[in-house]
GROMACS .gro file of C-alpha atoms in nm:
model
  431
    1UNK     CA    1  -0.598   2.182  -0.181
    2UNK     CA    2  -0.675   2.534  -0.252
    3UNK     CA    3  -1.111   2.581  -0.304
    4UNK     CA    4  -1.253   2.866  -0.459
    5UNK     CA    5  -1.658   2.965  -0.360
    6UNK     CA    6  -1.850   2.996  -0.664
    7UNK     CA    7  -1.864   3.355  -0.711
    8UNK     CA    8  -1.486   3.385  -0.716
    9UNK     CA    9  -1.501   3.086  -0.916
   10UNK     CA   10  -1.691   3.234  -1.183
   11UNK     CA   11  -1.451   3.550  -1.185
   12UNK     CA   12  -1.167   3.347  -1.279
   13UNK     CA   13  -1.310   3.109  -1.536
   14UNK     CA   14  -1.448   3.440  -1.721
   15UNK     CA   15  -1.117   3.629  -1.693
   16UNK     CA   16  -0.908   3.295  -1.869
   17UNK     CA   17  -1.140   3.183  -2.083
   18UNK     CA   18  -0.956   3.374  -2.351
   19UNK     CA   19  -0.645   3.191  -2.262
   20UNK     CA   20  -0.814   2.830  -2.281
   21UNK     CA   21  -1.022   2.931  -2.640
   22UNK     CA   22  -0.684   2.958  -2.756
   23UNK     CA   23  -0.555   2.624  -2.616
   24UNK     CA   24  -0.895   2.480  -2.788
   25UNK     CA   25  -0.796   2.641  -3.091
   26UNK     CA   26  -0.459   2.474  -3.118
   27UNK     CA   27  -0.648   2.164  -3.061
   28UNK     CA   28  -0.511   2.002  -2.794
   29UNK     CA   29  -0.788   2.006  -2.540
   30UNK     CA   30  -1.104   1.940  -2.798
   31UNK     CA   31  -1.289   1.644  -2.685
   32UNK     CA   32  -1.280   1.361  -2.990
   33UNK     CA   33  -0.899   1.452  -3.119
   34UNK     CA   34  -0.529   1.375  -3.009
   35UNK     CA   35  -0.314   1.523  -2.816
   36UNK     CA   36   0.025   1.591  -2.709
   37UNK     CA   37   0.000   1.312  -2.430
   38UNK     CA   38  -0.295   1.129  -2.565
   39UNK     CA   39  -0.325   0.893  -2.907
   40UNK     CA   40  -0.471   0.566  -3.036
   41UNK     CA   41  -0.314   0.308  -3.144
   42UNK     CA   42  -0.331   0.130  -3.495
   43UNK     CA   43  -0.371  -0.212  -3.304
   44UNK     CA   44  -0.780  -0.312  -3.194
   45UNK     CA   45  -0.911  -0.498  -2.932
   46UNK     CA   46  -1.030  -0.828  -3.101
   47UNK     CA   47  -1.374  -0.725  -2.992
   48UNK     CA   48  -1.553  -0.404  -2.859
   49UNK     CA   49  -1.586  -0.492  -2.497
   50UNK     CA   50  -1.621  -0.337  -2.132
   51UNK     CA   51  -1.662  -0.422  -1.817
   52UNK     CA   52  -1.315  -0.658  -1.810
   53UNK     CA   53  -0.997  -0.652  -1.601
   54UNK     CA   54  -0.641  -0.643  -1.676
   55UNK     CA   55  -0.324  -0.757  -1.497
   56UNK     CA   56   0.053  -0.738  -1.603
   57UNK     CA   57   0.184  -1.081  -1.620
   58UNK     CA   58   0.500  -1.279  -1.686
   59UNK     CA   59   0.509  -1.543  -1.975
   60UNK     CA   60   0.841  -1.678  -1.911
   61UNK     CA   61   1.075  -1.363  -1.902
   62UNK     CA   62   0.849  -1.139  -2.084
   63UNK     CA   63   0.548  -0.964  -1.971
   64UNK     CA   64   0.223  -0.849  -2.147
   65UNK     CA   65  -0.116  -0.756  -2.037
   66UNK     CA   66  -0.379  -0.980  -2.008
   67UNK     CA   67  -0.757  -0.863  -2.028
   68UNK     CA   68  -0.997  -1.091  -1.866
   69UNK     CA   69  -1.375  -1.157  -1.931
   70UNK     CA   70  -1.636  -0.824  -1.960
   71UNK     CA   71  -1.911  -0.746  -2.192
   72UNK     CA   72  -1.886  -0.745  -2.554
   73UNK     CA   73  -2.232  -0.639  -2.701
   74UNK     CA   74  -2.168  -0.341  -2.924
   75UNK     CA   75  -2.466  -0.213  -2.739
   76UNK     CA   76  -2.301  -0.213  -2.421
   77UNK     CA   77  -2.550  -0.144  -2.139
   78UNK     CA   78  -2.852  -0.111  -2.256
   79UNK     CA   79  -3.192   0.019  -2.116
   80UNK     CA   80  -3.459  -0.204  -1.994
   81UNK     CA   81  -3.795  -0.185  -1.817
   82UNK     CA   82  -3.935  -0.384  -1.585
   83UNK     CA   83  -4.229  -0.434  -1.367
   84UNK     CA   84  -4.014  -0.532  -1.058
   85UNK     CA   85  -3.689  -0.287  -1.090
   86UNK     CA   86  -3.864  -0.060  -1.316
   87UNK     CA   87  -3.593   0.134  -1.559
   88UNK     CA   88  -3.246  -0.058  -1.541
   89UNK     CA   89  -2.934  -0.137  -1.788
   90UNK     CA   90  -2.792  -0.443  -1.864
   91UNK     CA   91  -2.543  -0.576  -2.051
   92UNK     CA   92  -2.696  -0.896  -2.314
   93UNK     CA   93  -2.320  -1.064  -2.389
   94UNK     CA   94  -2.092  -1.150  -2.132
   95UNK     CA   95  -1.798  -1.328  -2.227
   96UNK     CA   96  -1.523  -1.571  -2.103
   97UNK     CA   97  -1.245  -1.474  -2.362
   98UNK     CA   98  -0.903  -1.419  -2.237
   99UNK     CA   99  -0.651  -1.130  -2.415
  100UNK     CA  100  -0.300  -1.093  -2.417
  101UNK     CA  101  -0.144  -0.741  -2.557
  102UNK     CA  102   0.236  -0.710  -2.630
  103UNK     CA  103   0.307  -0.373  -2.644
  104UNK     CA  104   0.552  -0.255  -2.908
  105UNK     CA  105   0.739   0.069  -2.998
  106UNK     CA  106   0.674   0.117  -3.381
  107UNK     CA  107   0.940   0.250  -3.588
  108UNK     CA  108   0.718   0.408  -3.822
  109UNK     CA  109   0.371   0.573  -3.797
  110UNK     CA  110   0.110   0.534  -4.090
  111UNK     CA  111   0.035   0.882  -4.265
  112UNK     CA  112  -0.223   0.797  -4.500
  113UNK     CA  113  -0.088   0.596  -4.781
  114UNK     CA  114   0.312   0.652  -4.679
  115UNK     CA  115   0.456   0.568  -4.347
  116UNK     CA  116   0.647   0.840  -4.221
  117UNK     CA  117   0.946   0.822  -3.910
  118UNK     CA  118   0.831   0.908  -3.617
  119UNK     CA  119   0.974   0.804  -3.234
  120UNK     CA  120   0.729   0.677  -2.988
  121UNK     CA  121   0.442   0.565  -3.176
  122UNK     CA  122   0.315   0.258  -2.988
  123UNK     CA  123   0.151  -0.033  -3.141
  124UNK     CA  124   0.126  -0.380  -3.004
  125UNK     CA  125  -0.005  -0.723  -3.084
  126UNK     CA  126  -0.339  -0.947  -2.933
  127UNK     CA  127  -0.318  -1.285  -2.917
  128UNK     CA  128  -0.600  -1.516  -2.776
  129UNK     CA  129  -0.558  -1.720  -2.486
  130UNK     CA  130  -0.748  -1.997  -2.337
  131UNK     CA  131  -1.102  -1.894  -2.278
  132UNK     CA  132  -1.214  -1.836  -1.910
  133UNK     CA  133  -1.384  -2.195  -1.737
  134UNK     CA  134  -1.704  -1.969  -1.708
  135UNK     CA  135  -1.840  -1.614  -1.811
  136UNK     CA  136  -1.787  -1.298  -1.609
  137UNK     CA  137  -1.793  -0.867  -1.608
  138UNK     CA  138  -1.709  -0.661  -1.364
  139UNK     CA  139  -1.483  -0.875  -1.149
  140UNK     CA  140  -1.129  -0.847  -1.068
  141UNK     CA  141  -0.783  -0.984  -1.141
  142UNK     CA  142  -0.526  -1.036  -0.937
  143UNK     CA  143  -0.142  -1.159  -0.983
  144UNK     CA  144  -0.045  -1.469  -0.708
  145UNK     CA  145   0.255  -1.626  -0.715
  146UNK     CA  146   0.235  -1.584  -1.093
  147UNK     CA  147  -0.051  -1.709  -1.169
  148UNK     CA  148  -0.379  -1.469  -1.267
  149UNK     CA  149  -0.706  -1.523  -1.033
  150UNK     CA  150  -1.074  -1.358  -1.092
  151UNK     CA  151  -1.243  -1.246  -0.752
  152UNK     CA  152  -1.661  -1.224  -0.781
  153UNK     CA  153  -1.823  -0.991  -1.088
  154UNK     CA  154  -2.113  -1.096  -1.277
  155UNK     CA  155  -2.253  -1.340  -1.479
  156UNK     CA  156  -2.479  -1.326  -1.789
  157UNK     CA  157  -2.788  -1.365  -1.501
  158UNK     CA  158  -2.683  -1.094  -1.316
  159UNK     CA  159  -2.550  -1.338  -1.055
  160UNK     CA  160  -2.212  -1.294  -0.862
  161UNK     CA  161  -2.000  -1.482  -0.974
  162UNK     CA  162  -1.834  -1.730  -0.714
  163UNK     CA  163  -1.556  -1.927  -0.858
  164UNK     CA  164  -1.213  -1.838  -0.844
  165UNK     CA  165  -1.025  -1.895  -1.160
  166UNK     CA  166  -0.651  -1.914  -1.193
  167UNK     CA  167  -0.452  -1.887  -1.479
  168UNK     CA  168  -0.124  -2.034  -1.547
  169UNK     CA  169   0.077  -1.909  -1.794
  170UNK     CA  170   0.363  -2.152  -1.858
  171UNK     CA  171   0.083  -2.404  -1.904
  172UNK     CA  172  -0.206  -2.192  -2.109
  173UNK     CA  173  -0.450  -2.388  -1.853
  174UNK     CA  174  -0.712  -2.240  -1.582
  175UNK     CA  175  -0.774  -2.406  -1.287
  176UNK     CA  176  -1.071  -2.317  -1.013
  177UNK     CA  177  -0.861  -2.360  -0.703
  178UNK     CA  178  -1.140  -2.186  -0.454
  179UNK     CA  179  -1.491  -2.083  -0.421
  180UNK     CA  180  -1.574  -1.755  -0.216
  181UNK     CA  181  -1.761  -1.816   0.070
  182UNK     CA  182  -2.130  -1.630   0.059
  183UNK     CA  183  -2.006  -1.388   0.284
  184UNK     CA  184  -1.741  -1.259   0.044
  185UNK     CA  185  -1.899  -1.271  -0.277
  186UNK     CA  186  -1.906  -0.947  -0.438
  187UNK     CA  187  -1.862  -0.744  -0.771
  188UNK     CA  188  -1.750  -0.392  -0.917
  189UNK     CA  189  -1.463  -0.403  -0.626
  190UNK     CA  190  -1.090  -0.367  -0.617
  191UNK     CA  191  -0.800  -0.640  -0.547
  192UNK     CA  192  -0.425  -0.628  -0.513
  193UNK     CA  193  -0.188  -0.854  -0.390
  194UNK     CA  194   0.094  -0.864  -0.133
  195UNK     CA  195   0.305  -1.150  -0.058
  196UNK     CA  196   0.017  -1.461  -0.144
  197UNK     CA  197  -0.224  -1.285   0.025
  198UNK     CA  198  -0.509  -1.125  -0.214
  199UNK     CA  199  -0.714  -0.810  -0.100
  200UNK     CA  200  -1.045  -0.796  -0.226
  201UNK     CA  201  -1.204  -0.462  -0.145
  202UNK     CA  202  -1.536  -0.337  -0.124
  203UNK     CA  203  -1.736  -0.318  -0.410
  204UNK     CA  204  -2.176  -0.457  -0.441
  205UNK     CA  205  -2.353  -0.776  -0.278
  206UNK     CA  206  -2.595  -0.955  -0.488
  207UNK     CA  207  -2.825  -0.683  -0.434
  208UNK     CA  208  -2.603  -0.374  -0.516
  209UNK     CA  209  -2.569  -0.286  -0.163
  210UNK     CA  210  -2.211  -0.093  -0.166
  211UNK     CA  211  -2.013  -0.250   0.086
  212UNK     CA  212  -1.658  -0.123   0.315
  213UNK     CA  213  -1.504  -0.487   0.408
  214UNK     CA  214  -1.193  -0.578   0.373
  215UNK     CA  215  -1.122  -0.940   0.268
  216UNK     CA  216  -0.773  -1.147   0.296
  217UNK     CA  217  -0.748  -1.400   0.112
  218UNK     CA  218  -0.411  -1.623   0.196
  219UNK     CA  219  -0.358  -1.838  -0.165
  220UNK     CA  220  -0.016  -1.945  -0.026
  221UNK     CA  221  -0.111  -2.316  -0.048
  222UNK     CA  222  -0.369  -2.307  -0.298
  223UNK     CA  223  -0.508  -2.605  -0.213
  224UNK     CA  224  -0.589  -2.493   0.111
  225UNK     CA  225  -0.709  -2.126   0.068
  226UNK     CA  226  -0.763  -1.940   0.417
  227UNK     CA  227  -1.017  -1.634   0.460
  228UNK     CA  228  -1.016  -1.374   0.717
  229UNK     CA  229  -1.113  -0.966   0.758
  230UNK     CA  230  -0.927  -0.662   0.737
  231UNK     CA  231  -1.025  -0.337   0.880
  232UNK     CA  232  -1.273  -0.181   0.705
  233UNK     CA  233  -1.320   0.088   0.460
  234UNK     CA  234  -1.407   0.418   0.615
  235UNK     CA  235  -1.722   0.468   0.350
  236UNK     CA  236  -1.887   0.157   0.217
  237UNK     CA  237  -1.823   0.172  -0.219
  238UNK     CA  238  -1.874   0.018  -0.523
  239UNK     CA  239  -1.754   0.073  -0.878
  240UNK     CA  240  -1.387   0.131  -0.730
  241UNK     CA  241  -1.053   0.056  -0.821
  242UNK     CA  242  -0.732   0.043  -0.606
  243UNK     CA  243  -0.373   0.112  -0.664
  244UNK     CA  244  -0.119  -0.017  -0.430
  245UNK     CA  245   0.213   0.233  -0.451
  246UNK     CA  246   0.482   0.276  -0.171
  247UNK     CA  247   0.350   0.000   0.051
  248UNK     CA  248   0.024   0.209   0.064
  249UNK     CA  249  -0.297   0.118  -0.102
  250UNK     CA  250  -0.549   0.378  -0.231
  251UNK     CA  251  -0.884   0.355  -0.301
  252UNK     CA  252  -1.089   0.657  -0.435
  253UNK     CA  253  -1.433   0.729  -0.579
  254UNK     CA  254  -1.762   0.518  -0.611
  255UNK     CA  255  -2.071   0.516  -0.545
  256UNK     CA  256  -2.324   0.413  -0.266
  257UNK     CA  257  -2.669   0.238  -0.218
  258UNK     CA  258  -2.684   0.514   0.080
  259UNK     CA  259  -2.792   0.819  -0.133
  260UNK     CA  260  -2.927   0.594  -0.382
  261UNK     CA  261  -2.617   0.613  -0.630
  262UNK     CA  262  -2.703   0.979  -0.699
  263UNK     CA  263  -2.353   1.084  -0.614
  264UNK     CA  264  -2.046   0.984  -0.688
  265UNK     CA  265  -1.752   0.972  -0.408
  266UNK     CA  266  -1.454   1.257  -0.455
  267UNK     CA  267  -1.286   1.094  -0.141
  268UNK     CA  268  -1.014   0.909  -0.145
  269UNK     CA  269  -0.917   0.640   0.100
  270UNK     CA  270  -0.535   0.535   0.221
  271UNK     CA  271  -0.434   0.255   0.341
  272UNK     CA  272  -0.107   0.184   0.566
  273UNK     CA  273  -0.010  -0.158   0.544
  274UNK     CA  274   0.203  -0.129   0.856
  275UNK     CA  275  -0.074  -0.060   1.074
  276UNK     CA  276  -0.337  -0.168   0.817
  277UNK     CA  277  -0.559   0.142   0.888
  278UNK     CA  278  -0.789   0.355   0.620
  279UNK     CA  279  -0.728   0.682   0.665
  280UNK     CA  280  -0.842   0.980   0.430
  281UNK     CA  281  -0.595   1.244   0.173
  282UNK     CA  282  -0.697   1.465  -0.056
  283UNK     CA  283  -0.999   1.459  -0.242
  284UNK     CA  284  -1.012   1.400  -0.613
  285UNK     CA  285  -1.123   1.730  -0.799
  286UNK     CA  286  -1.386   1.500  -1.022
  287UNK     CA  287  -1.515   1.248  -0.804
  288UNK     CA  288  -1.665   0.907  -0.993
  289UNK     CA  289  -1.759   0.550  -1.070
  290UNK     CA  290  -1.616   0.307  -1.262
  291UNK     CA  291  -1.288   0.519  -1.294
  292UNK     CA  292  -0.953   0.307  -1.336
  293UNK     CA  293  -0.680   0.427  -1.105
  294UNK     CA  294  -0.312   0.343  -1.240
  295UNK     CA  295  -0.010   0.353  -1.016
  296UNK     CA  296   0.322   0.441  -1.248
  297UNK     CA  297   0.663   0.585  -1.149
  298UNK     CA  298   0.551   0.649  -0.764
  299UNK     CA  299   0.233   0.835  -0.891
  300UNK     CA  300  -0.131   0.784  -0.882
  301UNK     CA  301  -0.329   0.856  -1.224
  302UNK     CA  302  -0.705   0.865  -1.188
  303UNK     CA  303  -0.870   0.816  -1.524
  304UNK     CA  304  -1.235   0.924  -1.669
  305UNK     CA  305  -1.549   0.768  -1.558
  306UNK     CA  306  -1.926   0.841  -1.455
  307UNK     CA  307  -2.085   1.091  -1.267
  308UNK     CA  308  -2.428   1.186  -1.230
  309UNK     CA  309  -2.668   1.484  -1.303
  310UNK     CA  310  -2.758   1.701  -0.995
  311UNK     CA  311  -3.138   1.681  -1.021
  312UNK     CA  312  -3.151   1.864  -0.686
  313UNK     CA  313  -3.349   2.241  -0.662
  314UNK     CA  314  -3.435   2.180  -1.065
  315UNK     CA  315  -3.758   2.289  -1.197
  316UNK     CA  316  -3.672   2.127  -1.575
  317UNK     CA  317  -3.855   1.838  -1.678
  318UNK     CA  318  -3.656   1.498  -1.531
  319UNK     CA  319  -3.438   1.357  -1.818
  320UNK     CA  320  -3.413   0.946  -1.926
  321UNK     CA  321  -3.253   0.759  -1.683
  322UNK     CA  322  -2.962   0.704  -1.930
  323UNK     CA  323  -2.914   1.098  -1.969
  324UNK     CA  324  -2.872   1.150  -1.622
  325UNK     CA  325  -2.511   0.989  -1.641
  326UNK     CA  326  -2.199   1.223  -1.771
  327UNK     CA  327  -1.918   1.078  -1.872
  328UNK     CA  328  -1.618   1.193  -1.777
  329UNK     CA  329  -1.294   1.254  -1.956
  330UNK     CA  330  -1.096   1.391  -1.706
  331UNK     CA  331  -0.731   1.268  -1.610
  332UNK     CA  332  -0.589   1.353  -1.235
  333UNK     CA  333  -0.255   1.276  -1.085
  334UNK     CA  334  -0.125   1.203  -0.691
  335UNK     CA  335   0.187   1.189  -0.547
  336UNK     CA  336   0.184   1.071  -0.257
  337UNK     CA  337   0.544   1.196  -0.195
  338UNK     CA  338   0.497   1.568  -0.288
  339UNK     CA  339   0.480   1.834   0.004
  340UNK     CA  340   0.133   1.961  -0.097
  341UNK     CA  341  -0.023   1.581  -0.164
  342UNK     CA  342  -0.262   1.759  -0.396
  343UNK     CA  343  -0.462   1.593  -0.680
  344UNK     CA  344  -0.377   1.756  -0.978
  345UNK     CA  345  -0.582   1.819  -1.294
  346UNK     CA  346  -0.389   1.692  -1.648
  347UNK     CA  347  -0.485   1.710  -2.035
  348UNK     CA  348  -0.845   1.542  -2.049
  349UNK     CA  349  -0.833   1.238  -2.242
  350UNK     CA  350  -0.978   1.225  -2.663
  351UNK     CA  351  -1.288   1.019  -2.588
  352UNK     CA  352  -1.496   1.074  -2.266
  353UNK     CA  353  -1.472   0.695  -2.109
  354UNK     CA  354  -1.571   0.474  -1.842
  355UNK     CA  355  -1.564   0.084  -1.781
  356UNK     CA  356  -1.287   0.032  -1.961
  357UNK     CA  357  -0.939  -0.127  -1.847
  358UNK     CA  358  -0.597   0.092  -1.790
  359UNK     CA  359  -0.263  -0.063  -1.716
  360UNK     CA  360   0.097   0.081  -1.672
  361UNK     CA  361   0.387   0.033  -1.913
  362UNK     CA  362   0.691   0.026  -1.779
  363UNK     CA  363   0.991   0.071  -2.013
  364UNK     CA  364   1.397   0.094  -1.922
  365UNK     CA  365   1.435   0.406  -2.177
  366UNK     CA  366   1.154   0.619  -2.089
  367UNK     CA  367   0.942   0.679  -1.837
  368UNK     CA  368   0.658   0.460  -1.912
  369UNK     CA  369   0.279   0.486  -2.040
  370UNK     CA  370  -0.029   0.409  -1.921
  371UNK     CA  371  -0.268   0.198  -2.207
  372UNK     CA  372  -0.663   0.218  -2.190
  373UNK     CA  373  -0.856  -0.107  -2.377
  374UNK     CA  374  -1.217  -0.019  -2.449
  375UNK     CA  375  -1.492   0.048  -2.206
  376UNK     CA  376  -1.790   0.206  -2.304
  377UNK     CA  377  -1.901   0.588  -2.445
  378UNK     CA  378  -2.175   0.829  -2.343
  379UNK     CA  379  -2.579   0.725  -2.363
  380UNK     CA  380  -2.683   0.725  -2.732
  381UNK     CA  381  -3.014   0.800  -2.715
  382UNK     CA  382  -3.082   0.603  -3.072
  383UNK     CA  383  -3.063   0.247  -2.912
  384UNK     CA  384  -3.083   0.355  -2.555
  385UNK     CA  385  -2.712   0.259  -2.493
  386UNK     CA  386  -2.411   0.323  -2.364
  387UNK     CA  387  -2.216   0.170  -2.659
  388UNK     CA  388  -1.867  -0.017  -2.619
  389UNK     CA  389  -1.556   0.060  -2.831
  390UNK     CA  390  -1.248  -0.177  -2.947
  391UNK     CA  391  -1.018   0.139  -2.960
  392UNK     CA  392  -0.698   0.150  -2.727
  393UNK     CA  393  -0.517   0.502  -2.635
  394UNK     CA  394  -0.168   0.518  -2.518
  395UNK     CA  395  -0.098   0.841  -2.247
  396UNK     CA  396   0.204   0.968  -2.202
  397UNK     CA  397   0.125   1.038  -1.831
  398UNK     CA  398   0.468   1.201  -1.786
  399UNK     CA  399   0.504   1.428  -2.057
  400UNK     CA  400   0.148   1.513  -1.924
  401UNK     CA  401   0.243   1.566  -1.567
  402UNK     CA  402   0.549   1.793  -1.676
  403UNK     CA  403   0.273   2.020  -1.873
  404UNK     CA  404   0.015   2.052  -1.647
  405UNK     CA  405   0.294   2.163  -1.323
  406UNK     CA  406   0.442   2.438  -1.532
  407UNK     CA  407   0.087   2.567  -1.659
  408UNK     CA  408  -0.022   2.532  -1.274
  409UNK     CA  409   0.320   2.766  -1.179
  410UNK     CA  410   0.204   3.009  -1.483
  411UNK     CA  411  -0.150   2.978  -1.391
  412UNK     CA  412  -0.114   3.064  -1.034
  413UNK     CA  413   0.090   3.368  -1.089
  414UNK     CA  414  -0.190   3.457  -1.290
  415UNK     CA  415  -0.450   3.407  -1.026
  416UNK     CA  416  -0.206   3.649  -0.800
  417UNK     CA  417  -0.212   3.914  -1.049
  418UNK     CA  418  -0.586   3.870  -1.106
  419UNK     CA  419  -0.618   3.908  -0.731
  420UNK     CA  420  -0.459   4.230  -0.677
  421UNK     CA  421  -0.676   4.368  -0.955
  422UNK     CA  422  -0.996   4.262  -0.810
  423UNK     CA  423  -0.880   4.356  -0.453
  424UNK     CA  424  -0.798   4.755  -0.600
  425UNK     CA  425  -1.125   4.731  -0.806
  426UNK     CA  426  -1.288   4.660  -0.463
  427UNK     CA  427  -1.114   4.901  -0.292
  428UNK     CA  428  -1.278   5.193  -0.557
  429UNK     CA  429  -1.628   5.101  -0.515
  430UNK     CA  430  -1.602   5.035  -0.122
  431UNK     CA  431  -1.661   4.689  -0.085
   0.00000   0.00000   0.00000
């Protein structure tokens, strides 16, 4: 990927910032409204809610997404103090509700007090499943042999969650098949599955020490579950998410107990399931935590989340613990079969965001979208929060993708232009 030191840097943001006012103007880019590849849908969660997980899966012939478990204060995380762990957040509702969205193309779009035509609005309908056997945040799903299981997370203690629950959906009935063993007990990691055989990946021990194994777990008789390791990750991560595209998976961002979660990871780990060996690629441009990573059409999206404030060489005054967290509203894309395998910066989403759920659409006439349920906004420093949100957005990731490659051909010929100006300018005074 092409890098810039700051100095150039700051010569080309200054000579097209006129250019991006103007895109501001138009109101595409301005943070809080829609966009050409961004909009909300008319449809709610049933509650405001974070910290869940969501899985596409099969009721019969038809599939929807299901959203399992997370917090649903309205208060999200909130601040705390205490004598032992000094300044913390927590979360004071965790729930054991269970979601299912059918997404629908609408054939009309509300305007107001009229409804107007208008192709590819989305909309959708919730319906309420069988509530979880037990409470949980910050865990994951994962699809086996049909049937949705939760790996690890959180409980309304704090506690990690051991219990694996499976859901069936022909039957509307959980079952708790398994219980991970202490040594694989984790939360804020990543899953997928291949064949019967769930991945759970990195992620926090009890004590929010990040951690880099690699657990199989074989669910092929699921009354006999068998455990073993994988090679580990090459950085030890929580707060992660994984995408598994091309028989590759891909796990990127996080952060570490190591420099005391100051700093989120930008690298981005590969795995090759033939020789089931981590290896790096490209860094993301906007490394963070609790950023969802969607794989659709062949291509990796990597979507908002947290980062923190550099408090290094600063002489200002140390800010609240909860101000030291930016949210991030920043959209990326990878494809992993491009000749450049560059990251590449899209249209930043309406509403900065992080803990919430993403999941691909796919759809036969188009090529697909990529919905985001909840999660939680930036610190309000009125209740000490970071409050959570019912709203869900609909991206058009390809339309978005399409727009941000021609800009980037436009964009670099400008750079070229803007280079041979600054090299004659340097040639004048000598330099």
């Amino acid at each position: 990927m092409v890098r810039y030191n700051p100095i150039i840097l700051s010569l080309l943001t200054s000579t097209f910032a006129h250019e991006a006012s103007e895109e501001h103007d138009h109101g595409l880019y301005r943070a809080g409204t829609l966009s050409e590849s961004w909009s909300y849908i008319e449809v709610d969660l049933p509650t405001s809610l974070s910290d869940a997980d969501e899985s596409i899966l099969m009721f019969g012939n038809k599939k929807r997404i299901v959203i399992t478990g997370g917090c649903d204060s309205p208060l999200g995380n909130e601040y705390k103090e205490s004598p032992e762990w000094g300044g913390y957040f927590e979360c004071s509702s965790i729930v054991n509700k269970t979601y299912a969205f059918d997404p629908k193309r609408m054939a009309t779009a509300s305007m107001g007090s009229s409804s107007v035509p208008q192709e590819g609005v989305w909309g959708g309908e919730f319906e309420e499943l069988a509530d979880m056997p037990r409470a949980r945040a910050r865990h994951v799903n994962a699809v086996v042999d049909g049937k949705l299981c939760l790996f690890g997370g959180r409980d309304a203690f704090d506690g990690i969650v051991a219990e694996v629950d499976c859901y069936d959906p022909d039957t509307n009935i959980w079952s708790t098949p398994t219980t991970l063993p202490d040594d694989y007990l984790t939360s804020d990691a990543a899953a997928f599955t291949r064949d019967s055989t769930v991945y759970l990946i990195g992620g926090y021990d009890g004590y929010y020490t990040a951690l880099d194994r690699v657990a199989l777990i074989d669910m092929t008789d699921m009354d006999n579950v068998q455990y073993s390791w994988n090679p580990t990750l090459l950085d030890e991560r929580g707060d992660i998410d994984v995408v598994f595209v091309n028989d590759k998976a891909y796990v990127a961002g996080g952060y570490t107990h190591a420099n005391n979660y100051s700093t989120p990871f930008d690298s981005v780990e590969q795995m090759d399931m033939t020789t089931q060996q981590w290896s790096f690629v490209d860094n993301l441009n906007n490394g963070g935590g609790d950023q969802q990573y969607v794989g659709l059409n062949g291509k990796i999206y990597a979507i908002g989340g947290e980062t923190k404030l550099n408090q290094q060489n600063s002489d200002t005054e140390v800010p609240h613990l909860g101000e030291i967290s930016t949210i991030l509203d920043v959209v990326e894309v990878y494809d992993p079969n491009a000749a450049d395998n560059e990251w590449i910066v899209l249209e930043d989403m309406p509403q900065a965001l992080f803990r919430f759920a993403a999941a691909e659409w796919e759809t036969s006439d188009d090529e697909g979208v990529i919905f985001v349920f909840g999660g939680q906004v930036g610190f309000d420093p009125d209740c000490e929060c970071f409050r959570t949100t019912n709203k869900v957005m609909v991206f058009e990731a390809s339309n978005a993708y399409v727009k941000a490659t021609a800009h980037s051909s436009g964009f670099m010929m400008g750079v070229g232009s803007f280079f041979a100006l600054a090299l004659g300018v340097m040639t004048l005074i000598g330099v």
